[in-house]
Coordinates of C-alpha atoms in Angstrom, one line a residue:
X624 CA 80.4 89.2 27.8
X625 CA 82.1 92.6 27.5
X626 CA 83.8 94.2 24.7
X627 CA 86.1 97.0 24.4
X628 CA 88.7 98.4 22.2
X629 CA 92.4 98.8 23.2
X630 CA 93.0 101.3 20.4
X631 CA 96.8 101.6 21.1
X632 CA 97.3 98.1 19.6
X633 CA 94.3 97.8 17.3
X634 CA 93.1 95.1 19.5
X635 CA 89.6 94.1 20.5
X636 CA 89.5 93.0 24.0
X637 CA 86.5 90.3 24.7
X638 CA 86.0 89.5 28.6
X639 CA 84.1 86.4 28.6
X640 CA 82.3 84.9 31.8
X641 CA 80.9 81.6 32.7
X642 CA 80.7 78.9 30.0
X643 CA 81.8 79.2 26.2
X644 CA 79.7 76.5 24.9
X645 CA 77.2 75.8 22.3
X646 CA 74.8 78.2 24.1
X647 CA 77.1 81.1 24.2
X648 CA 79.2 80.5 21.1
X649 CA 76.6 82.1 18.5
X650 CA 76.4 85.2 20.4
X651 CA 80.2 85.5 21.0
X652 CA 80.7 84.8 17.5
X653 CA 78.2 87.3 16.1
X654 CA 79.1 90.0 18.8
X655 CA 83.2 90.0 18.1
X656 CA 82.7 89.8 14.3
X657 CA 80.3 92.7 14.4
X658 CA 82.8 94.7 16.9
X659 CA 85.9 93.7 15.2
X660 CA 84.6 94.9 11.6
X661 CA 83.1 98.2 13.1
X662 CA 86.1 99.0 15.1
X663 CA 88.8 98.7 12.7
X664 CA 90.7 96.3 14.9
X665 CA 93.1 93.6 13.5
X666 CA 93.7 91.7 17.0
X667 CA 91.1 89.9 19.2
X668 CA 92.3 89.5 22.8
X669 CA 90.0 87.0 24.8
X670 CA 90.2 87.4 28.4
X671 CA 89.5 83.8 29.9
X672 CA 89.9 84.7 33.5
X673 CA 86.2 84.1 34.3
X674 CA 85.6 81.2 32.0
X675 CA 84.7 78.1 34.0
X676 CA 84.0 75.7 31.0
X677 CA 84.8 75.5 27.2
X678 CA 83.7 72.9 24.8
X679 CA 84.1 72.2 20.9
X680 CA 81.9 75.2 20.1
X681 CA 84.5 77.4 22.0
X682 CA 87.2 76.0 20.1
X683 CA 85.1 77.0 17.0
X684 CA 84.9 80.6 18.4
X685 CA 88.7 80.6 18.5
X686 CA 89.5 79.2 15.4
X687 CA 87.0 81.4 13.4
X688 CA 88.3 84.8 14.9
X689 CA 92.1 83.4 13.9
X690 CA 90.8 83.0 10.3
X691 CA 89.4 86.5 10.4
X692 CA 92.3 88.2 12.2
X693 CA 94.8 86.6 10.1
X694 CA 93.2 87.9 7.0
X695 CA 93.5 91.4 8.6
X696 CA 97.2 91.1 9.3
X697 CA 96.6 90.5 13.1
X698 CA 96.2 87.6 15.4
X699 CA 94.2 86.1 18.6
X700 CA 95.5 86.6 22.1
X701 CA 94.1 84.3 24.9
X702 CA 95.0 85.5 28.3
X703 CA 94.3 84.9 32.2
X704 CA 92.8 81.4 31.3
X705 CA 92.4 78.8 34.1
X706 CA 94.4 75.8 34.0
X707 CA 91.6 73.6 33.0
X708 CA 90.8 75.9 29.9
X709 CA 94.4 75.7 29.1
X710 CA 94.5 72.1 28.9
X711 CA 91.4 72.0 26.4
X712 CA 93.4 74.9 24.3
X713 CA 96.3 72.6 24.4
X714 CA 94.7 69.4 23.7
X715 CA 92.8 70.7 20.6
X716 CA 96.2 72.4 19.4
X717 CA 94.7 76.0 19.6
X718 CA 98.1 77.1 21.5
X719 CA 100.0 76.7 17.9
X720 CA 97.7 79.3 16.3
X721 CA 96.9 81.9 19.0
X722 CA 99.3 83.8 21.6
X723 CA 98.4 82.2 24.9
X724 CA 99.7 84.4 27.8
X725 CA 99.3 85.5 31.3
X726 CA 98.1 88.9 30.6
X727 CA 97.0 91.2 27.8
X728 CA 100.5 93.2 27.7
X729 CA 102.7 90.2 27.5
X730 CA 100.1 88.5 24.7
X731 CA 100.2 91.8 22.7
X732 CA 104.2 91.8 22.8
X733 CA 104.2 88.2 22.0
X734 CA 101.8 88.5 19.3
X735 CA 103.4 91.3 17.6
X736 CA 106.9 89.1 17.4
X737 CA 105.0 86.3 15.8
X738 CA 103.3 88.2 12.9

């Protein structure tokens, strides 16, 4: 996992690799929350390009970050997700509460329109 701040849009970008399952969820949750509070960001953008699997623990990670970013006046963006992961996001209804896009620039623009 890589974390970096895209300062122009007050967005914490989280690049994930491999599986977002119960083994990885706790570490992702703790790292993102710590960096979100430290950085002053209001949005979290998850780069799912290299995510090969996600289970309900991954859905929980996303939903928890939605709650936090909403309280900060921001939102969650998921971009570059493979089709299999998009299917899981859609089946769980997460696509109704996050901005799902092909790339970060498009995601930031769409998220700004939805605030």
